[in-house]
Tab-separated table of C-alpha atoms and ligand atoms in Angstrom:
chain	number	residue	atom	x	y	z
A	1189	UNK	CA	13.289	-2.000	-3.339
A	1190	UNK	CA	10.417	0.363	-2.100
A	1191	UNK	CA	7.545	-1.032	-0.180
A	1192	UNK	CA	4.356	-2.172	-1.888
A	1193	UNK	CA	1.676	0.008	-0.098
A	1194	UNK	CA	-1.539	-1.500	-0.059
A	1195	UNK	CA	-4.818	0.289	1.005
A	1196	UNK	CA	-7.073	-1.551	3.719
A	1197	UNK	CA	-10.089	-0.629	4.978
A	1198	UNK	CA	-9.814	1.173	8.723
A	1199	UNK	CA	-13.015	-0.805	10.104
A	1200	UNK	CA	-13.381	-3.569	8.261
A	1201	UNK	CA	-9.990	-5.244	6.842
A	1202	UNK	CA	-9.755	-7.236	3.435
A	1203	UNK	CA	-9.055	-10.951	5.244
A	1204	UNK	CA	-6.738	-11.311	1.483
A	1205	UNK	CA	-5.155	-8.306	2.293
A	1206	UNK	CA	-4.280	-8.987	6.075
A	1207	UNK	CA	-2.870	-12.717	5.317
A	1208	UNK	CA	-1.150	-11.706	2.901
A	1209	UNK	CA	0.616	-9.220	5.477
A	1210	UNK	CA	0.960	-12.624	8.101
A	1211	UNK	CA	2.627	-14.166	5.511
A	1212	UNK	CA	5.305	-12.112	4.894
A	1213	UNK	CA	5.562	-11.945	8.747
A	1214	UNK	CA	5.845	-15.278	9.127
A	1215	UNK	CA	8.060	-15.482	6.649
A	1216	UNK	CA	10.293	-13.257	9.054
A	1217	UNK	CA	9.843	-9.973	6.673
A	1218	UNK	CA	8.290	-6.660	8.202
A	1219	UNK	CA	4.981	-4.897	7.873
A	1220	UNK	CA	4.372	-1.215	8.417
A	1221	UNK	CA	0.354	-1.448	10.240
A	1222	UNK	CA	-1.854	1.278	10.968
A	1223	UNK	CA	-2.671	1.083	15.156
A	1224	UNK	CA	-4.570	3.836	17.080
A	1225	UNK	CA	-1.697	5.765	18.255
A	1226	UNK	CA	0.792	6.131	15.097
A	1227	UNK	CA	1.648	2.899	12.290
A	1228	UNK	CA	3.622	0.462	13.788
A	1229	UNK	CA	6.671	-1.366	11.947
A	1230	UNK	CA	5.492	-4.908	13.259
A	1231	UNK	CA	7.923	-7.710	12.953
A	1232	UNK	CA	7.657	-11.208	15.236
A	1233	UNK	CA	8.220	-10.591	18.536
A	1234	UNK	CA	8.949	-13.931	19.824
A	1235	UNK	CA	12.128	-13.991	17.128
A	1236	UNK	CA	15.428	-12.526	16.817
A	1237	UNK	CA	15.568	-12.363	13.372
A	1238	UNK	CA	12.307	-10.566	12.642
A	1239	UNK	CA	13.648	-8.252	15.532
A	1240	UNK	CA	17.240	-7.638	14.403
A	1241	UNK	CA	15.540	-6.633	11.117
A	1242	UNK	CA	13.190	-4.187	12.838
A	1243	UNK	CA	16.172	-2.574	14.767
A	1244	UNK	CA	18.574	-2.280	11.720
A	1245	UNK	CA	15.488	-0.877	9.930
A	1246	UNK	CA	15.266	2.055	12.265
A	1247	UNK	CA	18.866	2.589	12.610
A	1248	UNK	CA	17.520	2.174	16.885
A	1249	UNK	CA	20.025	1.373	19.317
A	1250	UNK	CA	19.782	-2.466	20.962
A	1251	UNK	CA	19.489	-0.603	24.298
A	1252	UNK	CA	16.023	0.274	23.837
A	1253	UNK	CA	13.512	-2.024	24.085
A	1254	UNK	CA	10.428	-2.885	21.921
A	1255	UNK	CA	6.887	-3.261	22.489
A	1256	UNK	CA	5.247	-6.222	22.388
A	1257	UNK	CA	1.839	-6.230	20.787
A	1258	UNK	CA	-0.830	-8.375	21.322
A	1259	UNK	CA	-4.812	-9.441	20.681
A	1260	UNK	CA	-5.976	-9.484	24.226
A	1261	UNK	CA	-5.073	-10.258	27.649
A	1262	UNK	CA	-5.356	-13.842	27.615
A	1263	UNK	CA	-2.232	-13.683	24.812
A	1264	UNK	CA	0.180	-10.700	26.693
A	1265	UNK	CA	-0.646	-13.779	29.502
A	1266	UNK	CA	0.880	-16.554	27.622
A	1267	UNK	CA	4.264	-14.363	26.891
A	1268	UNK	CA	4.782	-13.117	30.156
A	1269	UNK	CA	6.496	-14.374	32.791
A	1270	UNK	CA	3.990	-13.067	35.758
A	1271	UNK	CA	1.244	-11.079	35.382
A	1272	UNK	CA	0.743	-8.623	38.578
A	1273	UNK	CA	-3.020	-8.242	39.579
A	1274	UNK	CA	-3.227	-4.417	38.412
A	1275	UNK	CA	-2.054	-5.541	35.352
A	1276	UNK	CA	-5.563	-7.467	34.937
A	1277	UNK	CA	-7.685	-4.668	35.858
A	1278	UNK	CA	-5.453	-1.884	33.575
A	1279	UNK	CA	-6.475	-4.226	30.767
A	1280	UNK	CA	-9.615	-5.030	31.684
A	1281	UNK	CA	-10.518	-1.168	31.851
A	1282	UNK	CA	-8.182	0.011	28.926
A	1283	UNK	CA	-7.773	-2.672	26.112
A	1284	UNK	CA	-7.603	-2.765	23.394
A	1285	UNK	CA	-5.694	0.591	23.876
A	1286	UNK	CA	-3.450	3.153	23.966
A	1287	UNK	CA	-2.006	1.670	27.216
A	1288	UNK	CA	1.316	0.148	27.561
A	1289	UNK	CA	1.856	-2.363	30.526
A	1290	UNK	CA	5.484	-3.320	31.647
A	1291	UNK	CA	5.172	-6.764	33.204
A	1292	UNK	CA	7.817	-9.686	33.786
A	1293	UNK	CA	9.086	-11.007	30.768
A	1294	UNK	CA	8.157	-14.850	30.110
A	1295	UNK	CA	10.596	-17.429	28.099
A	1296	UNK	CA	9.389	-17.351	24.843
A	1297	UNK	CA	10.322	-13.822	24.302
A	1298	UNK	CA	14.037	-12.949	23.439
A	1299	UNK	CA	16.496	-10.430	25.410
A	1300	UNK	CA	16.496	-8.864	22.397
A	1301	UNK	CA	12.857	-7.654	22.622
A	1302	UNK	CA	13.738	-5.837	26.110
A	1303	UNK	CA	16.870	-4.828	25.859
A	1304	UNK	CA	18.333	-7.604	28.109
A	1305	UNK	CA	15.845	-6.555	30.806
A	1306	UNK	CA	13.963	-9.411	32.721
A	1307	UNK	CA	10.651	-6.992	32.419
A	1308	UNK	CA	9.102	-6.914	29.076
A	1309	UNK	CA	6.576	-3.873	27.546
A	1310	UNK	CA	3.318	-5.060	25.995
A	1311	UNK	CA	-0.307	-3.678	24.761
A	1312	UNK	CA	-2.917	-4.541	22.390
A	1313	UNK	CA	-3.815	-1.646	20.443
A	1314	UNK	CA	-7.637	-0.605	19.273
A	1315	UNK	CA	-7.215	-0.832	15.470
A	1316	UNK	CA	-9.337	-3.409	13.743
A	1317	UNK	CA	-6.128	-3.843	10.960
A	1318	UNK	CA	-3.884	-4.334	13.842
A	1319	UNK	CA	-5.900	-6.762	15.363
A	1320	UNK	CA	-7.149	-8.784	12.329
A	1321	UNK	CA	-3.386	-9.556	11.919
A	1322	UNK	CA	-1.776	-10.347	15.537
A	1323	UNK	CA	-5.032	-12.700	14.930
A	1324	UNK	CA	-4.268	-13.758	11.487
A	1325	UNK	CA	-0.022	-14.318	12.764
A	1326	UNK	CA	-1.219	-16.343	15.641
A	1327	UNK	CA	2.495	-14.464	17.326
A	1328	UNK	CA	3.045	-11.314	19.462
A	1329	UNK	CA	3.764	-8.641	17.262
A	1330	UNK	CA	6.814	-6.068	17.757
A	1331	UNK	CA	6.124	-2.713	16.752
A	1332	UNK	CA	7.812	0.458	17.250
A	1333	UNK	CA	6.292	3.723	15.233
A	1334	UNK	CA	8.129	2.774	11.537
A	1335	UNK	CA	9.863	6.172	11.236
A	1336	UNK	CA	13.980	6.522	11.826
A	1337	UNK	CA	15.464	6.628	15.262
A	1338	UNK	CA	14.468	9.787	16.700
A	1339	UNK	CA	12.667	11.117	14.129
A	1340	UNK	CA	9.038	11.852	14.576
A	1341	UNK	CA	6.321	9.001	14.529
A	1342	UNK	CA	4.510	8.090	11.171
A	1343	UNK	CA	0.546	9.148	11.683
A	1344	UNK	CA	-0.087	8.151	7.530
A	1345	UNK	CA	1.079	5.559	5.524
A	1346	UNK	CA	3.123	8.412	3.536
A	1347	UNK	CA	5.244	9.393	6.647
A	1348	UNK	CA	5.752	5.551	6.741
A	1349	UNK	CA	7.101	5.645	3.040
A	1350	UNK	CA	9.403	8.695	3.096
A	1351	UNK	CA	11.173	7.542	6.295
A	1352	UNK	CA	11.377	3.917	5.866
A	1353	UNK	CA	10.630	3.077	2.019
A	1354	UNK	CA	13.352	1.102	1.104
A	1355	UNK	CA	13.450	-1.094	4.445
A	1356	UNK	CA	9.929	-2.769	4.625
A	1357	UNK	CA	8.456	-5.084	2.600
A	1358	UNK	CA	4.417	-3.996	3.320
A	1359	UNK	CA	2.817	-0.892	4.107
A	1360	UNK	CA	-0.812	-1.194	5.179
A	1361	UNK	CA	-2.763	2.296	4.410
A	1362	UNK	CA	-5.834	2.251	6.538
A	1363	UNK	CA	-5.380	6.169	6.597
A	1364	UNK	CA	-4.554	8.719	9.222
A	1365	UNK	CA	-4.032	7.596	12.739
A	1366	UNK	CA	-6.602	8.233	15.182
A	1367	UNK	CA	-4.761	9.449	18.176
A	1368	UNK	CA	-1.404	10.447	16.684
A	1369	UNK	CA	0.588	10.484	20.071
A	1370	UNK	CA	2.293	6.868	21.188
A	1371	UNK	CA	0.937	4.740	23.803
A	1372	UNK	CA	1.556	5.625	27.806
A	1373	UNK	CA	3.522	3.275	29.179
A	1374	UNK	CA	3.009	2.024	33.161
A	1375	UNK	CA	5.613	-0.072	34.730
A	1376	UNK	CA	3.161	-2.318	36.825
A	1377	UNK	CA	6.278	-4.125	38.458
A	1378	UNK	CA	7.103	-1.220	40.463
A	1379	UNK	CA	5.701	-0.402	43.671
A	1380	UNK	CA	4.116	2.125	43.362
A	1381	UNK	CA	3.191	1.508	39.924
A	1382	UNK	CA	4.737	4.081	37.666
A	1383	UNK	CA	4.400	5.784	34.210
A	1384	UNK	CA	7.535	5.322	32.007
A	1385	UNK	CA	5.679	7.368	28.945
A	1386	UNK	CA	3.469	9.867	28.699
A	1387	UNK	CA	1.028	9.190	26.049
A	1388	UNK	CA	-2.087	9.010	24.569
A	1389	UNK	CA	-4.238	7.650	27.717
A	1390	UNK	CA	-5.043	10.302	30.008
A	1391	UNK	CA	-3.425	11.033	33.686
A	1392	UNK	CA	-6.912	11.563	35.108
A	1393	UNK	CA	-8.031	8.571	33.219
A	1394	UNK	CA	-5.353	6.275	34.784
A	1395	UNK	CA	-5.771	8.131	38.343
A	1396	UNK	CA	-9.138	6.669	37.966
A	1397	UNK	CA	-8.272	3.264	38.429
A	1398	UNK	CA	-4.479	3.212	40.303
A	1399	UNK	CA	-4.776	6.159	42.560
A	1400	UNK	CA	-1.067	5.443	43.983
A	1401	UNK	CA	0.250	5.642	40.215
A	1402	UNK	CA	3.561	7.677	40.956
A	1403	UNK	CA	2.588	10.065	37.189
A	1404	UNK	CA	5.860	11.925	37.085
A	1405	UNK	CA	8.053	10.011	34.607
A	1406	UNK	CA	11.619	10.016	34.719
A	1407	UNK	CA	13.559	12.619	33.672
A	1408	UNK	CA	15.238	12.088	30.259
A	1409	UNK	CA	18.793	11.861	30.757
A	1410	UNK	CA	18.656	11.459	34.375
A	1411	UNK	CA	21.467	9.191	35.476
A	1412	UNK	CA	21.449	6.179	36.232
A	1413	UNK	CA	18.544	6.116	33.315
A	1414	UNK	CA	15.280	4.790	35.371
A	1415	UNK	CA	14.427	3.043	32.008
A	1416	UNK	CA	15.816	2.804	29.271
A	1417	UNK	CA	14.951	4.301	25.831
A	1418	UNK	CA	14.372	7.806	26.882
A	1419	UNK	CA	16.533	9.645	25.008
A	1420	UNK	CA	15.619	13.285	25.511
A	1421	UNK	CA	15.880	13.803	21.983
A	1422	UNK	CA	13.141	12.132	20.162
A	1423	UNK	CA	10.037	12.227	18.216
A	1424	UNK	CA	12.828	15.110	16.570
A	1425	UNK	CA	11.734	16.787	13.398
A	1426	UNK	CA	14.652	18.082	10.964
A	1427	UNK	CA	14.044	21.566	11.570
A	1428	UNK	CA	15.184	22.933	15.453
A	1429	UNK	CA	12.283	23.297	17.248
A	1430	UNK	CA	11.694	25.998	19.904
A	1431	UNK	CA	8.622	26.222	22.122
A	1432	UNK	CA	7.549	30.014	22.736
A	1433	UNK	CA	5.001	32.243	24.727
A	1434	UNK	CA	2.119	33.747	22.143
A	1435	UNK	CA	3.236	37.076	23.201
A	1436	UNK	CA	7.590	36.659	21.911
A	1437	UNK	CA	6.575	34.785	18.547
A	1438	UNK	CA	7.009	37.805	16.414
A	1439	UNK	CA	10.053	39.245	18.179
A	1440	UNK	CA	11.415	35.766	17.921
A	1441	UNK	CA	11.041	35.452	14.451
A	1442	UNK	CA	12.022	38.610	13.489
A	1443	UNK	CA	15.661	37.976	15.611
A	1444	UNK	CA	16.297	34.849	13.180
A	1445	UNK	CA	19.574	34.189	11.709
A	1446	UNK	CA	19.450	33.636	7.312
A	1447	UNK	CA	20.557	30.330	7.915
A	1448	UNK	CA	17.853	30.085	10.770
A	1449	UNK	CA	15.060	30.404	8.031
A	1450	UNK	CA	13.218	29.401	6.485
A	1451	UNK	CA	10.911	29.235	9.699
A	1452	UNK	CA	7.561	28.095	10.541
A	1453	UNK	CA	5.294	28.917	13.410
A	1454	UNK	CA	2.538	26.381	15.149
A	1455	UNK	CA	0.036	28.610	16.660
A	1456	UNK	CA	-3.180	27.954	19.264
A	1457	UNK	CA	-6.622	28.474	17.401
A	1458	UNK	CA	-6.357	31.471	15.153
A	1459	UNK	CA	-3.220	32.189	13.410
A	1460	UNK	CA	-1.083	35.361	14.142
A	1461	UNK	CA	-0.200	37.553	11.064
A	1462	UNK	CA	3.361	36.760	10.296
A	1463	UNK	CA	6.051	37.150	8.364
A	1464	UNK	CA	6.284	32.771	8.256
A	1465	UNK	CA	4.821	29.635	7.260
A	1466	UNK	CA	1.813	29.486	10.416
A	1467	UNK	CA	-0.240	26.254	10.901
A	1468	UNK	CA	-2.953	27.098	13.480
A	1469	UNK	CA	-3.654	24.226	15.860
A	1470	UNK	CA	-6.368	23.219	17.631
A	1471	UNK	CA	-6.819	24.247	21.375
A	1472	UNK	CA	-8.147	21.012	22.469
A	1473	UNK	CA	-5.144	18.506	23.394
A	1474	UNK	CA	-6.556	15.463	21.524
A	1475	UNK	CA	-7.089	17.011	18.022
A	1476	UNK	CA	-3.816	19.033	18.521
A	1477	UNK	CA	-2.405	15.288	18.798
A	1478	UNK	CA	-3.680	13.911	16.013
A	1479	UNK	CA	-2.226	16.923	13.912
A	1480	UNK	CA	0.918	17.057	15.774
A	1481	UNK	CA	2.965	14.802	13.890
A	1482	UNK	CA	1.398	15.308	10.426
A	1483	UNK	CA	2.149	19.093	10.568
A	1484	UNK	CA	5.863	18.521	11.933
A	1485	UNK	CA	6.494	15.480	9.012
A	1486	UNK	CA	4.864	18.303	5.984
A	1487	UNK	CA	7.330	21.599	7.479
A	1488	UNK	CA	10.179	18.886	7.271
A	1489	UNK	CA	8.862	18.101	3.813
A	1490	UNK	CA	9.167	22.110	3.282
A	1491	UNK	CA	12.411	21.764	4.430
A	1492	UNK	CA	12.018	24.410	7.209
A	1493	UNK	CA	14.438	24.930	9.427
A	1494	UNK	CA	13.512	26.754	12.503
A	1495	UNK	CA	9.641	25.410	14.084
A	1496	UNK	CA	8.530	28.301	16.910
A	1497	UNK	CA	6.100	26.671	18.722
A	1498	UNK	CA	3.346	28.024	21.000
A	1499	UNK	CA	3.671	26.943	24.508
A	1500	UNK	CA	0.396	24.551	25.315
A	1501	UNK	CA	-1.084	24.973	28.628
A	1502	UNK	CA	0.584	23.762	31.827
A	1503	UNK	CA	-2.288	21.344	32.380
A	1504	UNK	CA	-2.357	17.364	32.621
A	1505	UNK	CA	-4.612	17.344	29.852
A	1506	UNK	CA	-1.961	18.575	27.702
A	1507	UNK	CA	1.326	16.381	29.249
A	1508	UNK	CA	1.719	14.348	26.884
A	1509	UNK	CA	1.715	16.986	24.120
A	1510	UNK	CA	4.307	18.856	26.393
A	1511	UNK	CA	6.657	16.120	26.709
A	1512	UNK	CA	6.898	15.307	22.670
A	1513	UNK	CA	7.271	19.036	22.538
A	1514	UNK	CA	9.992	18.758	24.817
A	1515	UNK	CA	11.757	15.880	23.166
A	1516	UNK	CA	11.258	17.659	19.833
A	1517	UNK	CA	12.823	20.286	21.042
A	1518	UNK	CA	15.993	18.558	22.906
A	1519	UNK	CA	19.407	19.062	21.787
A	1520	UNK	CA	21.430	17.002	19.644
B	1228	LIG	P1	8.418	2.846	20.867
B	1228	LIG	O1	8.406	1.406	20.486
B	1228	LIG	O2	9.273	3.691	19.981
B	1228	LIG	O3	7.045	3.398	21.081
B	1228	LIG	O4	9.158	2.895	22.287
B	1228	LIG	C1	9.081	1.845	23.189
B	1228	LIG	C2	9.511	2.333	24.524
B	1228	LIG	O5	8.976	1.450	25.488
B	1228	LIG	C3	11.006	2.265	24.798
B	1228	LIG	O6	11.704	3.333	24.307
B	1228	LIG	C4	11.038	2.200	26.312
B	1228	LIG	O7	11.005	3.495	26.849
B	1228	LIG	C5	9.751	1.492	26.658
B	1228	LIG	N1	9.975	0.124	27.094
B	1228	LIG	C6	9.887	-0.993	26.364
B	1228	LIG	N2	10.169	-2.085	27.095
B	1228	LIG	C7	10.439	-1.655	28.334
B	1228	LIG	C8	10.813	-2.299	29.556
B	1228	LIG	N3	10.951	-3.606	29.649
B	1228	LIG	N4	11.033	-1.513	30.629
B	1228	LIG	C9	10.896	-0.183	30.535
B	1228	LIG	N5	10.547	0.482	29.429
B	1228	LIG	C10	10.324	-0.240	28.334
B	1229	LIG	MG1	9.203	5.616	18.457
């Protein structure tokens, strides 16, 4: 059966509309919500079932872990097992946000949630949707982006649809995401502290406030794996993806293969004249986020099948754009 897709208001939530969503929570179903970064398949986090029905949803592997999302700090207290000092002031300066914190996990939260690891990954995100319900379920909320495994991250309730349809019972609509790049994620048990995921909050921003913060994360298919859910393909669209100087997009499109095309081409500011489907992007890193996704999800939709990319500034501003380009781009 497809999902029911109901529209919600971004700011100020229908309180019918959002128990109506904890009740089919509670009730151990699964609800696709709109959060700041990209929507969220949320299921309970503090119960297998609801979790064995988010990974079979997704088609994800048990070996990588979910997120758990809360309300506030007071409630990622009450699920974890310790909570490290920095943790306080990283949510004290960024929640609700994009910010994931890795902490110790506490008893009430299944092995299932982390993968079997004794540290669990939690955040409360800045949507008023997300947070009316975590309020409304009175339960931490697990929620990884409600696309595939591997494919790229919902940023609309449509995305949501296409990819995942037939396997959950709700989608909320509050409209496009705000950020449209996942949370960063900061592994506060680690000394130094260390980023896991690149994301939507800022390296400068995070500098800020843990100036020891080791910011390079580790390398996807590194081995051992430093963590675990960092396949380097991810966030993949259908279509290959190859990321390109300015100056080689025409003689790269020109050298393609028939069953190479058709081919698209995302360009900085104003499009170059060619012989292709262009989307021109915006040169500032946060808008080009929040178009990222949406503009990979509507060349799939085209059914494109080569995506030459301009290559984004080497700049910090622009990591976390880099590394989803990267991942896009991976090999099978
Ligand atoms: P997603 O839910 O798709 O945004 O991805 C969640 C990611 O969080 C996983 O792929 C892991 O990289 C990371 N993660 C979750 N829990 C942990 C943990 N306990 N330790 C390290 N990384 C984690
Ligand atoms: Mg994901």
């Amino acid at each position: 059966m497809t999902a029911r897709v109901v529209q919600v208001d971004a700011t100020h939530p229908d309180p019918e509309v959002v128990g109506a969503a904890a009740r089919i929570l509670l009730a151990g179903g699964l609800v696709a919500m709109p959060t700041e970064t990209v929507y969220g398949l949320a299921g309970l986090a503090d119960r297998e079932d609801s979790l064995a029905r988010i990974f079979a949803a997704k088609g994800r592997p048990a070996s990588h872990p979910l997120i758990a999302h809360v309300p506030d700090l007071p409630a990622a207290r009450r699920i974890a097992g310790a909570w490290p000092p920095l943790a306080t002031r990283l949510a004290a300066e960024f929640w609700p946000g994009p910010l994931t914190l890795v902490v110790p996990r506490g008893p009430s939260i299944p092995r299932m949630l982390t993968a079997g690891l004794d540290t669990m990954a939690v955040r409360a995100p800045d949507h008023a949707v997300a947070l009316a319900l975590l309020h409304a379920v009175g339960h931490p909320l697990a929620a990884p982006s409600a696309n595939p495994y591997q494919r790229v991250s919902p940023t609309t309730a449509a995305h949501v649809l296409e990819g995942l349809g037939e396997r959950v019972d709700l989608i909320l609509d509050a409209g496009p995401c705000r950020l449209g790049i996942e949370s960063t994620i900061v592994d506060v048990t680690s000394d130094p502290p260390r980023i896991l995921r690149l994301g939507s909050l800022g390296l400068d921003q995070l500098h800020a406030v843990v100036p020891d913060l080791l910011a390079e994360p580790p390398r996807a298919g590194s081995h051992p794996a430093p963590a675990p859910g960092m396949a380097a393909r991810h966030y993949a669209p259908r279509a290959r993806l190859r990321i390109v100087r300015r100056a080689a997009l025409a003689e790269l499109l020109a050298a393609l293969q028939p069953e190479e095309r058709p081919a698209a081409v995302l360009a900085f500011g104003r499009a170059p004249r060619l012989a292709a489907e262009v989307r021109a992007l915006p040169q500032d890193p946060e808008r080009y986020g929040r178009q990222l996704f949406a503009v990979l999800h509507e060349l799939d939709a085209l059914q494109v099948r080569t995506v030459l990319v301009e290559e984004p500034p080497d700049d910090t501003a622009w990591a976390a754009i880099r590394d989803r380009l990267r991942r896009a781009s991976a090999a099978e």
